[in-house]
């Protein structure tokens, strides 16, 4: 985490367009099903493992020790460095303006001195989402160094890829981080995370929304993982 945050802060200070995505099983299987979305991920500068099963894949199939990097932990670490360096942060996303305001208030409590110079919770849009010209202009006028985009996968990754040239800043897809900060969703306890059961904890909170996603993606991921592991072992 420290070396990653240092690299991201260095890029933000140099205003290098940088796209960072935090991958889980859902994102991986969306990319497997959609070549255009896979190309979006391939064009990014960073794709990191937010989901524990992706760490298993790296270890079992590729022989790489891959630590899990949770979105909320990265956002807090990055915002602490941003506050220390005087970097300007913007947040785009969230379910409603009130939720976003609560998230920003909580974030500034956790990170005193953080400069949140732009925030906006857009109205719901079907995939793929687009930004209003007025909001793009406001983000450009705010001279942001870091933009946290919380539209959910795959909307936020496609949105970042679409506007990376117009917004010369470090852009992160942060998924449910705004919901965690606002209190709209509860984070899984650390012991649940260590057991790789965070998906189950979230499923119990939102069974109707997450059941179709998990039933569609999780079994296929396990089949792919077993097949890839067997092929690697055979070689």
PDB file of C-alpha atoms in Angstrom:
ATOM      1  CA  UNK A   1       0.000   0.000   0.000  1.00  0.00           C
ATOM      2  CA  UNK A   2       2.655   2.658   0.837  1.00  0.00           C
ATOM      3  CA  UNK A   3       4.535   2.205  -2.449  1.00  0.00           C
ATOM      4  CA  UNK A   4       1.289   2.184  -4.430  1.00  0.00           C
ATOM      5  CA  UNK A   5       0.014   5.363  -2.763  1.00  0.00           C
ATOM      6  CA  UNK A   6       3.365   7.089  -3.352  1.00  0.00           C
ATOM      7  CA  UNK A   7       3.193   6.196  -7.054  1.00  0.00           C
ATOM      8  CA  UNK A   8      -0.405   7.428  -7.327  1.00  0.00           C
ATOM      9  CA  UNK A   9       0.361  10.701  -5.535  1.00  0.00           C
ATOM     10  CA  UNK A  10       3.377  11.256  -7.796  1.00  0.00           C
ATOM     11  CA  UNK A  11       1.186  10.769 -10.863  1.00  0.00           C
ATOM     12  CA  UNK A  12      -1.504  13.074  -9.472  1.00  0.00           C
ATOM     13  CA  UNK A  13       1.008  15.844  -8.769  1.00  0.00           C
ATOM     14  CA  UNK A  14       2.349  15.554 -12.323  1.00  0.00           C
ATOM     15  CA  UNK A  15      -1.265  15.472 -13.568  1.00  0.00           C
ATOM     16  CA  UNK A  16      -0.681  12.284 -15.511  1.00  0.00           C
ATOM     17  CA  UNK A  17      -3.973  10.773 -16.712  1.00  0.00           C
ATOM     18  CA  UNK A  18      -4.196   7.576 -14.671  1.00  0.00           C
ATOM     19  CA  UNK A  19      -7.021   5.040 -14.506  1.00  0.00           C
ATOM     20  CA  UNK A  20      -7.190   2.645 -11.560  1.00  0.00           C
ATOM     21  CA  UNK A  21      -9.793  -0.096 -11.167  1.00  0.00           C
ATOM     22  CA  UNK A  22     -10.374  -2.438  -8.238  1.00  0.00           C
ATOM     23  CA  UNK A  23     -11.324  -5.854  -9.554  1.00  0.00           C
ATOM     24  CA  UNK A  24     -13.499  -8.561  -8.048  1.00  0.00           C
ATOM     25  CA  UNK A  25     -15.253 -11.646  -9.421  1.00  0.00           C
ATOM     26  CA  UNK A  26     -18.071  -9.529 -10.846  1.00  0.00           C
ATOM     27  CA  UNK A  27     -15.665  -7.330 -12.824  1.00  0.00           C
ATOM     28  CA  UNK A  28     -13.617 -10.285 -14.070  1.00  0.00           C
ATOM     29  CA  UNK A  29     -16.667 -12.157 -15.361  1.00  0.00           C
ATOM     30  CA  UNK A  30     -18.115  -9.014 -16.950  1.00  0.00           C
ATOM     31  CA  UNK A  31     -14.826  -8.703 -18.850  1.00  0.00           C
ATOM     32  CA  UNK A  32     -15.005 -12.373 -19.833  1.00  0.00           C
ATOM     33  CA  UNK A  33     -18.493 -11.805 -21.272  1.00  0.00           C
ATOM     34  CA  UNK A  34     -17.863  -8.427 -22.945  1.00  0.00           C
ATOM     35  CA  UNK A  35     -14.811  -7.867 -25.154  1.00  0.00           C
ATOM     36  CA  UNK A  36     -15.348  -4.092 -25.167  1.00  0.00           C
ATOM     37  CA  UNK A  37     -15.289  -3.979 -21.376  1.00  0.00           C
ATOM     38  CA  UNK A  38     -12.188  -6.200 -21.323  1.00  0.00           C
ATOM     39  CA  UNK A  39     -10.536  -3.637 -23.617  1.00  0.00           C
ATOM     40  CA  UNK A  40     -11.452  -0.863 -21.166  1.00  0.00           C
ATOM     41  CA  UNK A  41      -9.626  -2.725 -18.385  1.00  0.00           C
ATOM     42  CA  UNK A  42      -6.662  -3.445 -20.657  1.00  0.00           C
ATOM     43  CA  UNK A  43      -6.236   0.274 -21.433  1.00  0.00           C
ATOM     44  CA  UNK A  44      -5.988   1.226 -17.754  1.00  0.00           C
ATOM     45  CA  UNK A  45      -2.768   1.886 -15.887  1.00  0.00           C
ATOM     46  CA  UNK A  46      -3.740  -0.176 -12.808  1.00  0.00           C
ATOM     47  CA  UNK A  47      -6.098  -3.092 -12.175  1.00  0.00           C
ATOM     48  CA  UNK A  48      -5.768  -4.345  -8.606  1.00  0.00           C
ATOM     49  CA  UNK A  49      -7.343  -7.246  -6.734  1.00  0.00           C
ATOM     50  CA  UNK A  50     -10.116  -6.040  -4.445  1.00  0.00           C
ATOM     51  CA  UNK A  51     -11.691  -9.510  -4.230  1.00  0.00           C
ATOM     52  CA  UNK A  52     -10.028 -12.333  -2.332  1.00  0.00           C
ATOM     53  CA  UNK A  53     -10.864 -14.939  -5.049  1.00  0.00           C
ATOM     54  CA  UNK A  54      -8.695 -13.004  -7.512  1.00  0.00           C
ATOM     55  CA  UNK A  55      -5.808 -13.368  -5.082  1.00  0.00           C
ATOM     56  CA  UNK A  56      -6.453 -17.120  -5.074  1.00  0.00           C
ATOM     57  CA  UNK A  57      -6.294 -17.129  -8.886  1.00  0.00           C
ATOM     58  CA  UNK A  58      -2.976 -15.284  -8.916  1.00  0.00           C
ATOM     59  CA  UNK A  59      -1.481 -17.688  -6.396  1.00  0.00           C
ATOM     60  CA  UNK A  60      -2.891 -20.985  -7.755  1.00  0.00           C
ATOM     61  CA  UNK A  61      -2.668 -20.294 -11.488  1.00  0.00           C
ATOM     62  CA  UNK A  62       0.071 -17.694 -11.922  1.00  0.00           C
ATOM     63  CA  UNK A  63       2.217 -18.456  -8.870  1.00  0.00           C
ATOM     64  CA  UNK A  64       2.112 -14.814  -7.759  1.00  0.00           C
ATOM     65  CA  UNK A  65       1.648 -13.631  -4.193  1.00  0.00           C
ATOM     66  CA  UNK A  66      -1.131 -11.065  -4.606  1.00  0.00           C
ATOM     67  CA  UNK A  67      -2.395  -9.206  -1.526  1.00  0.00           C
ATOM     68  CA  UNK A  68      -6.025  -8.147  -1.405  1.00  0.00           C
ATOM     69  CA  UNK A  69      -6.401  -4.386  -1.686  1.00  0.00           C
ATOM     70  CA  UNK A  70      -9.846  -3.282  -0.495  1.00  0.00           C
ATOM     71  CA  UNK A  71     -11.283  -0.117  -1.990  1.00  0.00           C
ATOM     72  CA  UNK A  72     -12.101   1.597   1.307  1.00  0.00           C
ATOM     73  CA  UNK A  73      -8.563   0.993   2.611  1.00  0.00           C
ATOM     74  CA  UNK A  74      -6.980   2.405  -0.550  1.00  0.00           C
ATOM     75  CA  UNK A  75      -9.263   5.462  -0.571  1.00  0.00           C
ATOM     76  CA  UNK A  76      -8.449   6.310   3.048  1.00  0.00           C
ATOM     77  CA  UNK A  77      -4.691   5.824   2.562  1.00  0.00           C
ATOM     78  CA  UNK A  78      -4.710   7.888  -0.625  1.00  0.00           C
ATOM     79  CA  UNK A  79      -6.808  10.669   0.925  1.00  0.00           C
ATOM     80  CA  UNK A  80      -4.439  10.919   3.905  1.00  0.00           C
ATOM     81  CA  UNK A  81      -1.518  11.482   1.522  1.00  0.00           C
ATOM     82  CA  UNK A  82      -3.620  13.852  -0.569  1.00  0.00           C
ATOM     83  CA  UNK A  83      -4.405  15.938   2.526  1.00  0.00           C
ATOM     84  CA  UNK A  84      -0.731  16.047   3.474  1.00  0.00           C
ATOM     85  CA  UNK A  85       0.264  17.087  -0.063  1.00  0.00           C
ATOM     86  CA  UNK A  86      -2.568  19.604  -0.529  1.00  0.00           C
ATOM     87  CA  UNK A  87      -4.063  17.720  -3.482  1.00  0.00           C
ATOM     88  CA  UNK A  88      -7.570  18.569  -4.677  1.00  0.00           C
ATOM     89  CA  UNK A  89     -10.088  15.701  -4.603  1.00  0.00           C
ATOM     90  CA  UNK A  90     -13.429  15.300  -6.346  1.00  0.00           C
ATOM     91  CA  UNK A  91     -16.107  12.628  -5.881  1.00  0.00           C
ATOM     92  CA  UNK A  92     -18.562  11.710  -8.636  1.00  0.00           C
ATOM     93  CA  UNK A  93     -21.264   9.147  -7.881  1.00  0.00           C
ATOM     94  CA  UNK A  94     -23.377   7.768  -5.099  1.00  0.00           C
ATOM     95  CA  UNK A  95     -27.074   7.003  -4.942  1.00  0.00           C
ATOM     96  CA  UNK A  96     -28.273  10.463  -3.897  1.00  0.00           C
ATOM     97  CA  UNK A  97     -26.866  13.874  -3.053  1.00  0.00           C
ATOM     98  CA  UNK A  98     -27.704  13.439   0.642  1.00  0.00           C
ATOM     99  CA  UNK A  99     -25.774  10.144   0.780  1.00  0.00           C
ATOM    100  CA  UNK A 100     -22.808  11.731  -0.974  1.00  0.00           C
ATOM    101  CA  UNK A 101     -22.799  14.683   1.431  1.00  0.00           C
ATOM    102  CA  UNK A 102     -22.809  12.258   4.376  1.00  0.00           C
ATOM    103  CA  UNK A 103     -19.934  10.322   2.807  1.00  0.00           C
ATOM    104  CA  UNK A 104     -17.886  13.487   2.243  1.00  0.00           C
ATOM    105  CA  UNK A 105     -18.542  14.650   5.797  1.00  0.00           C
ATOM    106  CA  UNK A 106     -17.429  11.283   7.191  1.00  0.00           C
ATOM    107  CA  UNK A 107     -14.357  11.215   4.940  1.00  0.00           C
ATOM    108  CA  UNK A 108     -13.289  14.673   6.117  1.00  0.00           C
ATOM    109  CA  UNK A 109     -13.765  13.551   9.718  1.00  0.00           C
ATOM    110  CA  UNK A 110     -11.477  10.581   9.105  1.00  0.00           C
ATOM    111  CA  UNK A 111      -8.995  12.665   7.100  1.00  0.00           C
ATOM    112  CA  UNK A 112      -8.742  16.196   8.568  1.00  0.00           C
ATOM    113  CA  UNK A 113      -7.574  18.787   6.081  1.00  0.00           C
ATOM    114  CA  UNK A 114      -8.731  16.862   3.011  1.00  0.00           C
ATOM    115  CA  UNK A 115      -9.642  19.248   0.165  1.00  0.00           C
ATOM    116  CA  UNK A 116     -12.853  17.960  -1.422  1.00  0.00           C
ATOM    117  CA  UNK A 117     -13.286  20.584  -4.139  1.00  0.00           C
ATOM    118  CA  UNK A 118     -16.035  18.923  -6.150  1.00  0.00           C
ATOM    119  CA  UNK A 119     -18.864  16.494  -5.443  1.00  0.00           C
ATOM    120  CA  UNK A 120     -21.873  15.392  -7.463  1.00  0.00           C
ATOM    121  CA  UNK A 121     -24.326  12.490  -7.308  1.00  0.00           C
ATOM    122  CA  UNK A 122     -25.729  12.102 -10.837  1.00  0.00           C
ATOM    123  CA  UNK A 123     -29.228  10.824 -11.460  1.00  0.00           C
ATOM    124  CA  UNK A 124     -29.492   7.165 -12.420  1.00  0.00           C
ATOM    125  CA  UNK A 125     -28.586   6.333 -16.026  1.00  0.00           C
ATOM    126  CA  UNK A 126     -28.624   3.042 -17.905  1.00  0.00           C
ATOM    127  CA  UNK A 127     -25.318   1.527 -18.927  1.00  0.00           C
ATOM    128  CA  UNK A 128     -23.158   3.123 -20.280  1.00  0.00           C
ATOM    129  CA  UNK A 129     -23.396   6.283 -18.185  1.00  0.00           C
ATOM    130  CA  UNK A 130     -22.351   9.702 -19.468  1.00  0.00           C
ATOM    131  CA  UNK A 131     -21.464  12.967 -17.755  1.00  0.00           C
ATOM    132  CA  UNK A 132     -23.417  16.173 -18.240  1.00  0.00           C
ATOM    133  CA  UNK A 133     -21.340  18.835 -20.050  1.00  0.00           C
ATOM    134  CA  UNK A 134     -21.931  21.210 -17.130  1.00  0.00           C
ATOM    135  CA  UNK A 135     -20.470  18.717 -14.652  1.00  0.00           C
ATOM    136  CA  UNK A 136     -17.438  18.085 -16.851  1.00  0.00           C
ATOM    137  CA  UNK A 137     -16.862  21.834 -16.972  1.00  0.00           C
ATOM    138  CA  UNK A 138     -17.174  22.105 -13.184  1.00  0.00           C
ATOM    139  CA  UNK A 139     -14.665  19.289 -12.690  1.00  0.00           C
ATOM    140  CA  UNK A 140     -12.224  20.958 -15.071  1.00  0.00           C
ATOM    141  CA  UNK A 141     -12.661  24.326 -13.353  1.00  0.00           C
ATOM    142  CA  UNK A 142     -12.027  22.732  -9.955  1.00  0.00           C
ATOM    143  CA  UNK A 143      -8.533  21.699 -11.166  1.00  0.00           C
ATOM    144  CA  UNK A 144      -8.864  18.327  -9.506  1.00  0.00           C
ATOM    145  CA  UNK A 145      -5.855  16.117  -8.915  1.00  0.00           C
ATOM    146  CA  UNK A 146      -7.851  13.032  -7.891  1.00  0.00           C
ATOM    147  CA  UNK A 147     -11.357  11.977  -8.952  1.00  0.00           C
ATOM    148  CA  UNK A 148     -13.123   9.165  -7.091  1.00  0.00           C
ATOM    149  CA  UNK A 149     -15.876   7.680  -9.280  1.00  0.00           C
ATOM    150  CA  UNK A 150     -18.602   5.641  -7.568  1.00  0.00           C
ATOM    151  CA  UNK A 151     -21.046   4.440 -10.228  1.00  0.00           C
ATOM    152  CA  UNK A 152     -20.651   0.695  -9.752  1.00  0.00           C
ATOM    153  CA  UNK A 153     -19.140  -1.847 -12.117  1.00  0.00           C
ATOM    154  CA  UNK A 154     -19.011  -1.716 -15.139  1.00  0.00           C
ATOM    155  CA  UNK A 155     -20.441   1.816 -15.397  1.00  0.00           C
ATOM    156  CA  UNK A 156     -17.641   3.551 -13.504  1.00  0.00           C
ATOM    157  CA  UNK A 157     -14.810   1.890 -15.418  1.00  0.00           C
ATOM    158  CA  UNK A 158     -16.375   2.734 -18.794  1.00  0.00           C
ATOM    159  CA  UNK A 159     -17.090   6.298 -17.575  1.00  0.00           C
ATOM    160  CA  UNK A 160     -13.466   6.784 -16.489  1.00  0.00           C
ATOM    161  CA  UNK A 161     -12.165   5.381 -19.766  1.00  0.00           C
ATOM    162  CA  UNK A 162     -14.469   7.676 -21.737  1.00  0.00           C
ATOM    163  CA  UNK A 163     -13.449  10.884 -19.945  1.00  0.00           C
ATOM    164  CA  UNK A 164      -9.829  10.201 -19.063  1.00  0.00           C
ATOM    165  CA  UNK A 165      -8.563  12.491 -21.825  1.00  0.00           C
ATOM    166  CA  UNK A 166     -10.823  15.377 -20.732  1.00  0.00           C
ATOM    167  CA  UNK A 167     -10.012  15.092 -17.042  1.00  0.00           C
ATOM    168  CA  UNK A 168      -6.221  15.005 -16.646  1.00  0.00           C
ATOM    169  CA  UNK A 169      -6.135  13.554 -13.182  1.00  0.00           C
ATOM    170  CA  UNK A 170      -5.854  10.337 -11.230  1.00  0.00           C
ATOM    171  CA  UNK A 171      -9.230   8.599 -11.517  1.00  0.00           C
ATOM    172  CA  UNK A 172     -10.270   5.673  -9.327  1.00  0.00           C
ATOM    173  CA  UNK A 173     -13.335   3.476  -9.622  1.00  0.00           C
ATOM    174  CA  UNK A 174     -14.356   3.030  -5.991  1.00  0.00           C
ATOM    175  CA  UNK A 175     -17.627   1.079  -6.181  1.00  0.00           C
ATOM    176  CA  UNK A 176     -19.414   0.899  -2.827  1.00  0.00           C
ATOM    177  CA  UNK A 177     -16.939   3.075  -0.890  1.00  0.00           C
ATOM    178  CA  UNK A 178     -19.355   6.039  -0.847  1.00  0.00           C
ATOM    179  CA  UNK A 179     -22.061   3.750   0.576  1.00  0.00           C
ATOM    180  CA  UNK A 180     -19.683   2.518   3.291  1.00  0.00           C
ATOM    181  CA  UNK A 181     -18.695   6.064   4.250  1.00  0.00           C
ATOM    182  CA  UNK A 182     -22.291   7.334   4.298  1.00  0.00           C
ATOM    183  CA  UNK A 183     -23.489   4.392   6.377  1.00  0.00           C
ATOM    184  CA  UNK A 184     -25.872   3.213   3.680  1.00  0.00           C
ATOM    185  CA  UNK A 185     -24.104  -0.150   3.763  1.00  0.00           C
ATOM    186  CA  UNK A 186     -22.125  -1.800   6.544  1.00  0.00           C
ATOM    187  CA  UNK A 187     -18.601  -3.067   6.054  1.00  0.00           C
ATOM    188  CA  UNK A 188     -17.873  -6.675   6.852  1.00  0.00           C
ATOM    189  CA  UNK A 189     -15.881  -7.223  10.064  1.00  0.00           C
ATOM    190  CA  UNK A 190     -12.203  -7.977   9.587  1.00  0.00           C
ATOM    191  CA  UNK A 191     -12.619 -11.616  10.623  1.00  0.00           C
ATOM    192  CA  UNK A 192     -15.240 -12.048   7.894  1.00  0.00           C
ATOM    193  CA  UNK A 193     -12.841 -10.507   5.374  1.00  0.00           C
ATOM    194  CA  UNK A 194     -10.029 -12.837   6.456  1.00  0.00           C
ATOM    195  CA  UNK A 195     -12.303 -15.838   5.852  1.00  0.00           C
ATOM    196  CA  UNK A 196     -13.084 -14.513   2.342  1.00  0.00           C
ATOM    197  CA  UNK A 197     -16.789 -14.299   3.231  1.00  0.00           C
ATOM    198  CA  UNK A 198     -17.304 -10.594   2.565  1.00  0.00           C
ATOM    199  CA  UNK A 199     -19.436 -11.491  -0.469  1.00  0.00           C
ATOM    200  CA  UNK A 200     -21.786 -13.466   1.806  1.00  0.00           C
ATOM    201  CA  UNK A 201     -21.976 -10.597   4.308  1.00  0.00           C
ATOM    202  CA  UNK A 202     -22.986  -8.215   1.507  1.00  0.00           C
ATOM    203  CA  UNK A 203     -25.424 -10.750   0.062  1.00  0.00           C
ATOM    204  CA  UNK A 204     -27.251 -10.967   3.409  1.00  0.00           C
ATOM    205  CA  UNK A 205     -27.587  -7.164   3.426  1.00  0.00           C
ATOM    206  CA  UNK A 206     -28.888  -6.910  -0.154  1.00  0.00           C
ATOM    207  CA  UNK A 207     -30.196 -10.352  -1.167  1.00  0.00           C
ATOM    208  CA  UNK A 208     -32.559  -9.178  -3.904  1.00  0.00           C
ATOM    209  CA  UNK A 209     -29.999  -7.001  -5.682  1.00  0.00           C
ATOM    210  CA  UNK A 210     -26.962  -9.275  -5.356  1.00  0.00           C
ATOM    211  CA  UNK A 211     -28.511 -12.734  -5.730  1.00  0.00           C
ATOM    212  CA  UNK A 212     -28.762 -12.604  -9.559  1.00  0.00           C
ATOM    213  CA  UNK A 213     -25.178 -11.346  -9.852  1.00  0.00           C
ATOM    214  CA  UNK A 214     -23.722 -13.960  -7.520  1.00  0.00           C
ATOM    215  CA  UNK A 215     -25.723 -16.823  -9.002  1.00  0.00           C
ATOM    216  CA  UNK A 216     -24.626 -15.826 -12.492  1.00  0.00           C
ATOM    217  CA  UNK A 217     -20.952 -15.096 -11.896  1.00  0.00           C
ATOM    218  CA  UNK A 218     -19.646 -17.029  -8.872  1.00  0.00           C
ATOM    219  CA  UNK A 219     -20.178 -20.617 -10.104  1.00  0.00           C
ATOM    220  CA  UNK A 220     -18.671 -19.753 -13.509  1.00  0.00           C
ATOM    221  CA  UNK A 221     -15.674 -18.134 -11.825  1.00  0.00           C
ATOM    222  CA  UNK A 222     -15.021 -21.268  -9.766  1.00  0.00           C
ATOM    223  CA  UNK A 223     -15.243 -23.429 -12.893  1.00  0.00           C
ATOM    224  CA  UNK A 224     -12.795 -21.138 -14.709  1.00  0.00           C
ATOM    225  CA  UNK A 225     -10.448 -21.135 -11.725  1.00  0.00           C
ATOM    226  CA  UNK A 226     -10.437 -24.945 -11.483  1.00  0.00           C
ATOM    227  CA  UNK A 227      -9.927 -25.313 -15.235  1.00  0.00           C
ATOM    228  CA  UNK A 228      -7.049 -22.803 -15.292  1.00  0.00           C
ATOM    229  CA  UNK A 229      -5.426 -24.429 -12.257  1.00  0.00           C
ATOM    230  CA  UNK A 230      -5.649 -27.895 -13.848  1.00  0.00           C
ATOM    231  CA  UNK A 231      -4.199 -26.650 -17.134  1.00  0.00           C
ATOM    232  CA  UNK A 232      -1.324 -24.958 -15.303  1.00  0.00           C
ATOM    233  CA  UNK A 233      -0.701 -28.097 -13.230  1.00  0.00           C
ATOM    234  CA  UNK A 234      -0.724 -30.293 -16.336  1.00  0.00           C
ATOM    235  CA  UNK A 235       1.868 -28.080 -18.039  1.00  0.00           C
TER     236      UNK A 235
END
